[in-house]
PDB file of C-alpha atoms in Angstrom:
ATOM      1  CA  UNK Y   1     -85.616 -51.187 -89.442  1.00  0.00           C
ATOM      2  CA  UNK Y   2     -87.445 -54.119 -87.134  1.00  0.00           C
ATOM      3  CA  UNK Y   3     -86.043 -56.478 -89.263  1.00  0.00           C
ATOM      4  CA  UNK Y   4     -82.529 -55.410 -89.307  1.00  0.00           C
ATOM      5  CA  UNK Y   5     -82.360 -54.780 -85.405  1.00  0.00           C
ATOM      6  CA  UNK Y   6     -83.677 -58.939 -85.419  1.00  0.00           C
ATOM      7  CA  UNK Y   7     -80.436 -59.455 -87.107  1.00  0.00           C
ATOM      8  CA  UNK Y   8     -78.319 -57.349 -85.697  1.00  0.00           C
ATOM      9  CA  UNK Y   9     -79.003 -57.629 -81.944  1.00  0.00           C
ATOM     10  CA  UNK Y  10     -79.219 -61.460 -81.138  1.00  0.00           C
ATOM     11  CA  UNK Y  11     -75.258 -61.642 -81.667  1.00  0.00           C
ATOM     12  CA  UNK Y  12     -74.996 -59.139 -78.935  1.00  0.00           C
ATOM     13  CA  UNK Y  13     -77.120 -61.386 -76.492  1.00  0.00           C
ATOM     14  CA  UNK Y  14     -80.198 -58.839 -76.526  1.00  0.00           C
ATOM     15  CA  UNK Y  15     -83.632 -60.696 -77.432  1.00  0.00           C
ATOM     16  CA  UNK Y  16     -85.776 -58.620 -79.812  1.00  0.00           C
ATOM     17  CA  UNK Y  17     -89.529 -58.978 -79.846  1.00  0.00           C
ATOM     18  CA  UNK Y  18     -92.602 -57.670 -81.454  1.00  0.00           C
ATOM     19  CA  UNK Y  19     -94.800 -56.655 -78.460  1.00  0.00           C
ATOM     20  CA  UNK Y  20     -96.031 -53.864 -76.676  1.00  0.00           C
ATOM     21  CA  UNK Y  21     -94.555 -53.474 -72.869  1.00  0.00           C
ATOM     22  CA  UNK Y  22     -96.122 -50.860 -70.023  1.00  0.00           C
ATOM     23  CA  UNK Y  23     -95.071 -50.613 -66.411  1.00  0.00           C
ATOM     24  CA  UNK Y  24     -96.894 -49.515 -62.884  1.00  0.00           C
ATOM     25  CA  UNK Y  25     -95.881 -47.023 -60.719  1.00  0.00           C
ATOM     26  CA  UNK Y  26     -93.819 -49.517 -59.049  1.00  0.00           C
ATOM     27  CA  UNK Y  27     -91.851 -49.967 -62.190  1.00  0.00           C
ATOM     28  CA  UNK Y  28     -93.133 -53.321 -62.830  1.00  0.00           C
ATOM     29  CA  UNK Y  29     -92.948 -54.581 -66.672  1.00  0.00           C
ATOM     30  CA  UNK Y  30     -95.676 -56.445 -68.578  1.00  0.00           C
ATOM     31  CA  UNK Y  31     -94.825 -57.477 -72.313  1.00  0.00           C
ATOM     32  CA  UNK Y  32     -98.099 -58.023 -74.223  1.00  0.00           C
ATOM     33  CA  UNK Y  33     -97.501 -60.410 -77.642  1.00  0.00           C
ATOM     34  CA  UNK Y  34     -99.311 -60.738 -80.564  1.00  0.00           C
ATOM     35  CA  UNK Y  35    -100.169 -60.042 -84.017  1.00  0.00           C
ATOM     36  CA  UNK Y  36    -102.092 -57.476 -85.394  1.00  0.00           C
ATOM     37  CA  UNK Y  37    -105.531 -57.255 -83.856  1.00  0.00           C
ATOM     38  CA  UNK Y  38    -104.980 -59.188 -81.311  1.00  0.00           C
ATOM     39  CA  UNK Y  39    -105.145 -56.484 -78.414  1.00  0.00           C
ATOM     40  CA  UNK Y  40    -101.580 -54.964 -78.109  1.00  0.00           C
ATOM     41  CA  UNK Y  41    -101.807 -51.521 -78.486  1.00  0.00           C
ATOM     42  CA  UNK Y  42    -105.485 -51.518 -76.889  1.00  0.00           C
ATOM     43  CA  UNK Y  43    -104.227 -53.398 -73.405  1.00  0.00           C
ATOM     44  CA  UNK Y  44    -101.002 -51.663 -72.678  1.00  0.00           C
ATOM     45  CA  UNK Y  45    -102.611 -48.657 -73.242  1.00  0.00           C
ATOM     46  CA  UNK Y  46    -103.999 -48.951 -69.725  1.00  0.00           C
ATOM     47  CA  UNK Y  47    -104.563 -45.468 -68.008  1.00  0.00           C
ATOM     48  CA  UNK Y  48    -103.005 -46.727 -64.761  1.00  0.00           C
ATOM     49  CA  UNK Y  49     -99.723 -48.286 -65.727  1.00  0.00           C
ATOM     50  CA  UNK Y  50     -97.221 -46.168 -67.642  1.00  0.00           C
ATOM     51  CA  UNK Y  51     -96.431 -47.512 -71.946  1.00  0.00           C
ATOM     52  CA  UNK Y  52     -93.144 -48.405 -72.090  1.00  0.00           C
ATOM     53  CA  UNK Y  53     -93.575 -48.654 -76.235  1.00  0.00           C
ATOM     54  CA  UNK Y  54     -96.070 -49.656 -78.708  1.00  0.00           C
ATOM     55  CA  UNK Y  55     -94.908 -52.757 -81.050  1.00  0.00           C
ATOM     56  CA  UNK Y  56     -91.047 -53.433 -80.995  1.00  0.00           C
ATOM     57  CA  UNK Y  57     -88.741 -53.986 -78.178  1.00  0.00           C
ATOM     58  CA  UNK Y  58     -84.894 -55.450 -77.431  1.00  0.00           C
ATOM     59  CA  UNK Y  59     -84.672 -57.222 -73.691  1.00  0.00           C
ATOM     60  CA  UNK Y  60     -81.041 -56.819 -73.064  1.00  0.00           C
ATOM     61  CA  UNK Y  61     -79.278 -57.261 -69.518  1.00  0.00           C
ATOM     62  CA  UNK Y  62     -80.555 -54.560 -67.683  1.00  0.00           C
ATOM     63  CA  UNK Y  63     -83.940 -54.855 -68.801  1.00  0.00           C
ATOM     64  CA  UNK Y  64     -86.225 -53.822 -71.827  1.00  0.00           C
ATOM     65  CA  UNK Y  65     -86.218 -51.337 -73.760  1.00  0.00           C
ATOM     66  CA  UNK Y  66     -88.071 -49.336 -76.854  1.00  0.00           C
ATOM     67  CA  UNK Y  67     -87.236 -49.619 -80.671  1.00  0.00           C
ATOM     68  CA  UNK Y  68     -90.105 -46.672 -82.805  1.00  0.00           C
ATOM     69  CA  UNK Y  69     -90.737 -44.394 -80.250  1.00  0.00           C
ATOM     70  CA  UNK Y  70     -94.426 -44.200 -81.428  1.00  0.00           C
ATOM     71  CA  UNK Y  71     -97.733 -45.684 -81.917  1.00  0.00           C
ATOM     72  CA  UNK Y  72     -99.347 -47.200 -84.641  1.00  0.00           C
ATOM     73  CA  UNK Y  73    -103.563 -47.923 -83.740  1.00  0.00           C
ATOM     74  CA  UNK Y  74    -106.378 -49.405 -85.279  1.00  0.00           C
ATOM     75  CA  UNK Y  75    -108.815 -46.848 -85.703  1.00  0.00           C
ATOM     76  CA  UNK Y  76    -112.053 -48.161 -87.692  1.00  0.00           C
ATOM     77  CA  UNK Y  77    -114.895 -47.552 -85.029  1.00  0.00           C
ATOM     78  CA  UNK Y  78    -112.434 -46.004 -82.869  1.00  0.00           C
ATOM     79  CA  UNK Y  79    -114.286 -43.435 -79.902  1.00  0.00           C
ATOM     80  CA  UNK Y  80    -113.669 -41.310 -76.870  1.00  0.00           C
ATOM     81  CA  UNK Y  81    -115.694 -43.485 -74.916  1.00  0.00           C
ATOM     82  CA  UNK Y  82    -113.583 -46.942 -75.977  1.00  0.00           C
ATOM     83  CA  UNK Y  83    -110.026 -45.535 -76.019  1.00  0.00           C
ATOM     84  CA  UNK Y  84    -110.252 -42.407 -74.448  1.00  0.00           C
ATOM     85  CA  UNK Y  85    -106.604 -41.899 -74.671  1.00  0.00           C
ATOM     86  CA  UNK Y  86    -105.846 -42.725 -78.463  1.00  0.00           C
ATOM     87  CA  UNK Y  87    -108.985 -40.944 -79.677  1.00  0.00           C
ATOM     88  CA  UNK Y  88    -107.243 -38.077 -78.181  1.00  0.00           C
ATOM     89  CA  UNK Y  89    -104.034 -38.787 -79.575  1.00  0.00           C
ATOM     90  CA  UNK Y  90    -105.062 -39.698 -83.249  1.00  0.00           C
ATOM     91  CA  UNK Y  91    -107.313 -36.301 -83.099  1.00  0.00           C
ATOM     92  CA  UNK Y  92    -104.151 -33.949 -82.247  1.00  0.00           C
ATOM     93  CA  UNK Y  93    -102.256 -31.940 -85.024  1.00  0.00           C
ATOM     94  CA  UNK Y  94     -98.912 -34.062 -86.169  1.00  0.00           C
ATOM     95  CA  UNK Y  95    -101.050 -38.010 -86.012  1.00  0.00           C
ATOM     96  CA  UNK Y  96    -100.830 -39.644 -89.591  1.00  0.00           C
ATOM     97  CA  UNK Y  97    -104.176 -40.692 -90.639  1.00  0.00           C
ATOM     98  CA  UNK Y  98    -104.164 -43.727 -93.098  1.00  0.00           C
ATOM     99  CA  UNK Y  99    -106.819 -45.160 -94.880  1.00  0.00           C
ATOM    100  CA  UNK Y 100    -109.196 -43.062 -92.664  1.00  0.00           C
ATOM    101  CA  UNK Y 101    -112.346 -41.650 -94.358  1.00  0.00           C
ATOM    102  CA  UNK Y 102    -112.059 -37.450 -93.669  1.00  0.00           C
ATOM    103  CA  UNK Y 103    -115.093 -35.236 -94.155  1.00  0.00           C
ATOM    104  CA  UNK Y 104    -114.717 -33.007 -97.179  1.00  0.00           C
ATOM    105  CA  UNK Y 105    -115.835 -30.086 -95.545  1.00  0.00           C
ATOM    106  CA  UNK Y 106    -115.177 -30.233 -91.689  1.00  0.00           C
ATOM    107  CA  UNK Y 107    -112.174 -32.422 -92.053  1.00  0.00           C
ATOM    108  CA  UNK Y 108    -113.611 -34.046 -89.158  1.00  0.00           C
ATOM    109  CA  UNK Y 109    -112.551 -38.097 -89.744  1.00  0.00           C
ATOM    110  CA  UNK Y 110    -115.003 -40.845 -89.863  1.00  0.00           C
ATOM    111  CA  UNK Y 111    -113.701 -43.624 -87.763  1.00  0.00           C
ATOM    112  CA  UNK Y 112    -116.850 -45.556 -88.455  1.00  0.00           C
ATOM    113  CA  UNK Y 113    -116.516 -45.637 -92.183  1.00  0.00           C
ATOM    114  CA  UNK Y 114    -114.617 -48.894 -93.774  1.00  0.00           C
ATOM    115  CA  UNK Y 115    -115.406 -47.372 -97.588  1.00  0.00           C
ATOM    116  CA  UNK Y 116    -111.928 -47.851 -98.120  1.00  0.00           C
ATOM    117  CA  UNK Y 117    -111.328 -50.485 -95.668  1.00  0.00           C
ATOM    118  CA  UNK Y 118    -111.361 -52.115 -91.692  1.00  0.00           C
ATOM    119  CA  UNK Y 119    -107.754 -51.508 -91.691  1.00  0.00           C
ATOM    120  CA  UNK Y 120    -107.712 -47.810 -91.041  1.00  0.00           C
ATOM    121  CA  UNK Y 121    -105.011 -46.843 -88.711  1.00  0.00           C
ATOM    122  CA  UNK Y 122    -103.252 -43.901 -86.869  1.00  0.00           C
ATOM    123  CA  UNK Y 123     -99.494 -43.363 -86.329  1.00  0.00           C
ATOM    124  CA  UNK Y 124     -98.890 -40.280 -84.026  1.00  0.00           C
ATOM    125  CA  UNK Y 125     -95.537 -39.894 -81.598  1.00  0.00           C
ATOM    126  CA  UNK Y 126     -95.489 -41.605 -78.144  1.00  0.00           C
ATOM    127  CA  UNK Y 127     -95.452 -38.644 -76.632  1.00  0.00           C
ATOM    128  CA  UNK Y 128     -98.821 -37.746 -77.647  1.00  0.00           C
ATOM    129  CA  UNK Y 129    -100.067 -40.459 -75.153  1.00  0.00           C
ATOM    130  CA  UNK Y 130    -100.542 -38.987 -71.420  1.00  0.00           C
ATOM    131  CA  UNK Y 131     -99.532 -41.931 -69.558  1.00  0.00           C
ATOM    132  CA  UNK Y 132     -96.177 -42.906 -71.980  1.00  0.00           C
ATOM    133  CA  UNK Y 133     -93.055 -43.024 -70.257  1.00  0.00           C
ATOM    134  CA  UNK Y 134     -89.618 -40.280 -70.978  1.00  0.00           C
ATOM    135  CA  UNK Y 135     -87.337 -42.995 -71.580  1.00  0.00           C
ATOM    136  CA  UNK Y 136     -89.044 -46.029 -73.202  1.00  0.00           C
ATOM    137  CA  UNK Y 137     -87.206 -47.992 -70.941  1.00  0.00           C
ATOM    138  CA  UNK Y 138     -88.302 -51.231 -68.304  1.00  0.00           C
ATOM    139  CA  UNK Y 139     -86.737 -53.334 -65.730  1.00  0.00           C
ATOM    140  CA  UNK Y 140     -87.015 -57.012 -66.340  1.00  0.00           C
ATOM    141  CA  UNK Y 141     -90.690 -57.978 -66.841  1.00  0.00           C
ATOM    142  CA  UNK Y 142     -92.954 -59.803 -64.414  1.00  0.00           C
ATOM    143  CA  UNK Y 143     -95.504 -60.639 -66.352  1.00  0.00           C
ATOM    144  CA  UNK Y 144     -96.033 -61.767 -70.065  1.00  0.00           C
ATOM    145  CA  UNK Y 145     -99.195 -62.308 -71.834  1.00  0.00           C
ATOM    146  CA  UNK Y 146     -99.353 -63.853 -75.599  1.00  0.00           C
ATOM    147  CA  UNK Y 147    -102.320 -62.630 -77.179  1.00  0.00           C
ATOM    148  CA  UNK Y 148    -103.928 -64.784 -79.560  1.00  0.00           C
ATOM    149  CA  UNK Y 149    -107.601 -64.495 -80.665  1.00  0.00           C
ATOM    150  CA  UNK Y 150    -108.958 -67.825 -81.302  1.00  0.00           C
ATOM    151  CA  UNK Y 151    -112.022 -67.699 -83.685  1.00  0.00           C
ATOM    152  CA  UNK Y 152    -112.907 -71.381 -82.665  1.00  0.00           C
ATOM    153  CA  UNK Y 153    -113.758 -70.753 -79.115  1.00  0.00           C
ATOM    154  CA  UNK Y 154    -111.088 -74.231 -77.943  1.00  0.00           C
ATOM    155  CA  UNK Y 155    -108.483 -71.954 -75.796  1.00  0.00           C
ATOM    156  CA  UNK Y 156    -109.565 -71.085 -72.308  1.00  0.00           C
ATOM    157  CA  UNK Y 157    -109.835 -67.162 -71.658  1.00  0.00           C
ATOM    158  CA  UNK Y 158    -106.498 -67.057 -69.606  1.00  0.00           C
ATOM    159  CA  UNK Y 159    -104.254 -69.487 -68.789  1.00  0.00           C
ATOM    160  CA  UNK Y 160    -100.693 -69.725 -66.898  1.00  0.00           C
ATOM    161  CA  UNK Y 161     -98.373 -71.267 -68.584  1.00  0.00           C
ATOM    162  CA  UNK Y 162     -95.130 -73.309 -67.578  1.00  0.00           C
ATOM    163  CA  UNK Y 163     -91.753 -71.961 -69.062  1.00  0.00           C
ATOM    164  CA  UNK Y 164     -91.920 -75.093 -71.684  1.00  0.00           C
ATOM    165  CA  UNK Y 165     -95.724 -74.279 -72.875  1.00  0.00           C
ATOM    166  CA  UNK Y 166     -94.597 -70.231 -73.221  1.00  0.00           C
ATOM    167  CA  UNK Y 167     -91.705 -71.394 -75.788  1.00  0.00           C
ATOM    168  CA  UNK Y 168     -94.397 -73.654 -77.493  1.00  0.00           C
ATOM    169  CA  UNK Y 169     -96.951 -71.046 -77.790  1.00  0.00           C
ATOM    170  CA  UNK Y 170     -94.547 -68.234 -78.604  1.00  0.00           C
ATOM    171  CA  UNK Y 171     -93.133 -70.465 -81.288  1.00  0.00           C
ATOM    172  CA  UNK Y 172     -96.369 -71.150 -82.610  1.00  0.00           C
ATOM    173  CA  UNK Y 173     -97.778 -67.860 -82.849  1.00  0.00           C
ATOM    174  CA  UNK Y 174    -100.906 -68.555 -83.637  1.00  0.00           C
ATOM    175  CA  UNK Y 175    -104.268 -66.574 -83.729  1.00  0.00           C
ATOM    176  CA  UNK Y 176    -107.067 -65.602 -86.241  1.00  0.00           C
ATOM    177  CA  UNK Y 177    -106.772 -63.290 -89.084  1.00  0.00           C
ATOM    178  CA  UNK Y 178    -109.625 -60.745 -88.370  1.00  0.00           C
ATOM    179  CA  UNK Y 179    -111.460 -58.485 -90.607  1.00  0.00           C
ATOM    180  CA  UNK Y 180    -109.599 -55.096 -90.665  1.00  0.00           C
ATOM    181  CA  UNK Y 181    -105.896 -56.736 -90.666  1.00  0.00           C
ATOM    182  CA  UNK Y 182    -105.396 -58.526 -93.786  1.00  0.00           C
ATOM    183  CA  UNK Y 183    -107.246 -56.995 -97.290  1.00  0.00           C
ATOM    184  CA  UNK Y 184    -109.625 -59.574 -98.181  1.00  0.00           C
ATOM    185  CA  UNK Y 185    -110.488 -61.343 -94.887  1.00  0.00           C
ATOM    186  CA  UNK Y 186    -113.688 -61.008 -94.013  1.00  0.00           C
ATOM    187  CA  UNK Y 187    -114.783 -63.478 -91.859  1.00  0.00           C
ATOM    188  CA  UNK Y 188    -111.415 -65.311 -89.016  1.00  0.00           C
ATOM    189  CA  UNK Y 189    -108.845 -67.227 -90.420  1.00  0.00           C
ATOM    190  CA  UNK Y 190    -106.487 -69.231 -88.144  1.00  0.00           C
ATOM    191  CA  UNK Y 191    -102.910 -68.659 -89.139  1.00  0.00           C
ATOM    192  CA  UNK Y 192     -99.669 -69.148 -87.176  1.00  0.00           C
ATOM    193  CA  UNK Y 193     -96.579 -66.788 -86.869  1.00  0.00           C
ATOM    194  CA  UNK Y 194     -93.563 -67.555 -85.594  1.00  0.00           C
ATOM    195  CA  UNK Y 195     -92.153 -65.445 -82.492  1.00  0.00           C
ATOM    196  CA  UNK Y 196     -95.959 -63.524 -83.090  1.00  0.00           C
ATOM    197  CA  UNK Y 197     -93.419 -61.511 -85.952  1.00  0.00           C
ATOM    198  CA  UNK Y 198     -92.690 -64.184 -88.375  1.00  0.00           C
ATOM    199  CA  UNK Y 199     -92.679 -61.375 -91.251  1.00  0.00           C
ATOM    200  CA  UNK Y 200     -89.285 -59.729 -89.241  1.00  0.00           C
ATOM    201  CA  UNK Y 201     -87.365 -62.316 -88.376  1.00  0.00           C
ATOM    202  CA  UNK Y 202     -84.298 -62.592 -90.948  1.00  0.00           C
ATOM    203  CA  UNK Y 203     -83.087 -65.127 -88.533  1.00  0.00           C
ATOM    204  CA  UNK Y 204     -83.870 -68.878 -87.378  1.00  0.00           C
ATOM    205  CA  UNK Y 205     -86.865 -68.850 -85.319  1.00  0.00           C
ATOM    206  CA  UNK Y 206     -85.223 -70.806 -82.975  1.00  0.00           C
ATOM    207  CA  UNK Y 207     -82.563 -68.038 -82.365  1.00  0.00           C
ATOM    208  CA  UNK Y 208     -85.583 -66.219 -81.122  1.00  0.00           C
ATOM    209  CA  UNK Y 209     -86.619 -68.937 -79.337  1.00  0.00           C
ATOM    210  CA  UNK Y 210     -83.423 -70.063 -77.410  1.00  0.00           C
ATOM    211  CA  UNK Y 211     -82.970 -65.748 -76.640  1.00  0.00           C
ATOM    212  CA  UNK Y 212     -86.490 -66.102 -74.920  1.00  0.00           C
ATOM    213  CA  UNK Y 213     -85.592 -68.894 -72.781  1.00  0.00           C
ATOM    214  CA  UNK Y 214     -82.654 -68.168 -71.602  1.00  0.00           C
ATOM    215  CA  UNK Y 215     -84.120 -64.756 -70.069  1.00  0.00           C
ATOM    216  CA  UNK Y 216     -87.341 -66.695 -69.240  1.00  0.00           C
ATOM    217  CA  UNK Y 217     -85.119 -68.877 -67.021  1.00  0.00           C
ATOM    218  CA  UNK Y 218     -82.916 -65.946 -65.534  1.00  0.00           C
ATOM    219  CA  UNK Y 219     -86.269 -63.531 -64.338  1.00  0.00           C
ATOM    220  CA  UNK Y 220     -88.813 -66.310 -64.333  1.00  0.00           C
ATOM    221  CA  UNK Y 221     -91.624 -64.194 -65.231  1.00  0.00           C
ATOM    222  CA  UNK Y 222     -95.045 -65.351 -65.147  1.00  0.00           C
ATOM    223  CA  UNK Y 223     -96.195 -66.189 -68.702  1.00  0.00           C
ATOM    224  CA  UNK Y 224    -100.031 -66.015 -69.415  1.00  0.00           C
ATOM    225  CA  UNK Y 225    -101.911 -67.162 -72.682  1.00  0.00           C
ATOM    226  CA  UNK Y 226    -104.848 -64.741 -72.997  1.00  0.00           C
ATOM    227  CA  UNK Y 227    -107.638 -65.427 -75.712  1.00  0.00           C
ATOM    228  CA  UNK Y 228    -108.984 -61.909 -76.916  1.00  0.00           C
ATOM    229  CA  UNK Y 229    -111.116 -64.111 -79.504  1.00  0.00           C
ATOM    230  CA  UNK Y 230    -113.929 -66.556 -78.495  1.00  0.00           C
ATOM    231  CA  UNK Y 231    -114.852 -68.596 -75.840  1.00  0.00           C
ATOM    232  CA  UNK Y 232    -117.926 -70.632 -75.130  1.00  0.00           C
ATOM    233  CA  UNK Y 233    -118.311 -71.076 -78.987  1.00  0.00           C
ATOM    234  CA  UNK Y 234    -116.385 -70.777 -82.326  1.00  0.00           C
ATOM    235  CA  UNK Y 235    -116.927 -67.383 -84.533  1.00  0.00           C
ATOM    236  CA  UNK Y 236    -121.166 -66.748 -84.948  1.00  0.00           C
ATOM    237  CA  UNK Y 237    -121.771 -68.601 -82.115  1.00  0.00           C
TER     238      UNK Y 237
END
């Protein structure tokens, strides 16, 4: 269905965009990039801003707005402590457990155990999340942050980026493959995606591109790179 709205909604002007998007009280948007295991869902799930929507949005004229309505989290060592609001979530009656190790007996589920693999996940409604908005709807954002997690420690923490270095990075997409995402990948892989969704986009990147930086120039958000990987030292270091 991603893939379809990517090729349906650029001739109506509205960019689409795999990321996740919350708001503050205020009603001020942040749009958090990035591919899987790079921080989306964990970030914008902040208790004190509001989730806007997990993993797909459209920015349109009047602002941004949801796609799926619902969640879809990493769950291999996942705890109350960590994510106090997902662990809650993936525990209720109606979440979709996949790949996740269940006791036999208590049906309890064993977040901890990879048996079958890292890449255990949850999908459960948006609604099950305390601080998820009614209407899955944003005004323009003020902030965006590309998430990439560099296993070779070269890209500062955070950085702000000019208008020309966002289109760069966003076309580039890069970021690791980490153990958990991908079957076989143990150990961090570099590997690039186009628009962080290269797997969606039926169109050009470029289309996806040009959509970015036209609204880029009309809002002039501020666009951050933030490295959820290494710094000070590659992978083992």
């Amino acid at each position: 269905v991603f893939s379809l709205l990517q090729h349906a909604l650029p001739a109506r002007d509205v960019g689409t965009m795999h990321c996740s998007a919350n708001r503050d009280v205020a009603g001020n948007v942040a749009l958090f990039f990035g591919l899987s295991g790079t921080g989306k869902t964990t970030l914008s799930n902040d208790p004190d801003r509001l989730l806007v929507g997990d993993d797909e949005h459209g920015w349109s004229d009047t602002g941004v707005f949801n796609f799926e309505g619902g969640c879809y989290a990493k769950t291999i060592d996942l705890s109350e402590t960590s994510e106090p609001m997902i662990y809650a979530a993936t525990n209720r009656f109606g979440a979709i457990l996949e790949n996740v190790v269940v006791d036999p007996v208590t049906r309890v589920p064993a977040f901890a155990d990879d048996t079958l693999t890292q890449n255990a996940r949850a999908a459960f409604p948006l609604s099950f999340l305390p601080n998820a908005t009614d209407d899955g709807l944003g005004e323009h954002p003020r902030h965006i942050l590309l998430l990439t997690a560099d296993a070779f420690g070269v890209l500062p923490p955070a950085a702000k980026l000019t208008r020309e270095q966002a289109l760069y990075y966003f076309l580039l997409g890069y970021t690791s493959k980490l153990a958990g995402t991908e079957r076989g990948v143990d150990e961090p892989e570099s590997t690039f995606s186009a628009c962080f969704g290269a797997p969606f986009l039926p169109l050009p990147p470029a289309t996806y591109v040009e959509l970015l930086d036209r609204r880029l120039r009309r809002h002039q958000p501020e666009v951050w790179l933030i490295n959820t990987g290494w710094t000070g030292g590659a992978y083992g270091v």
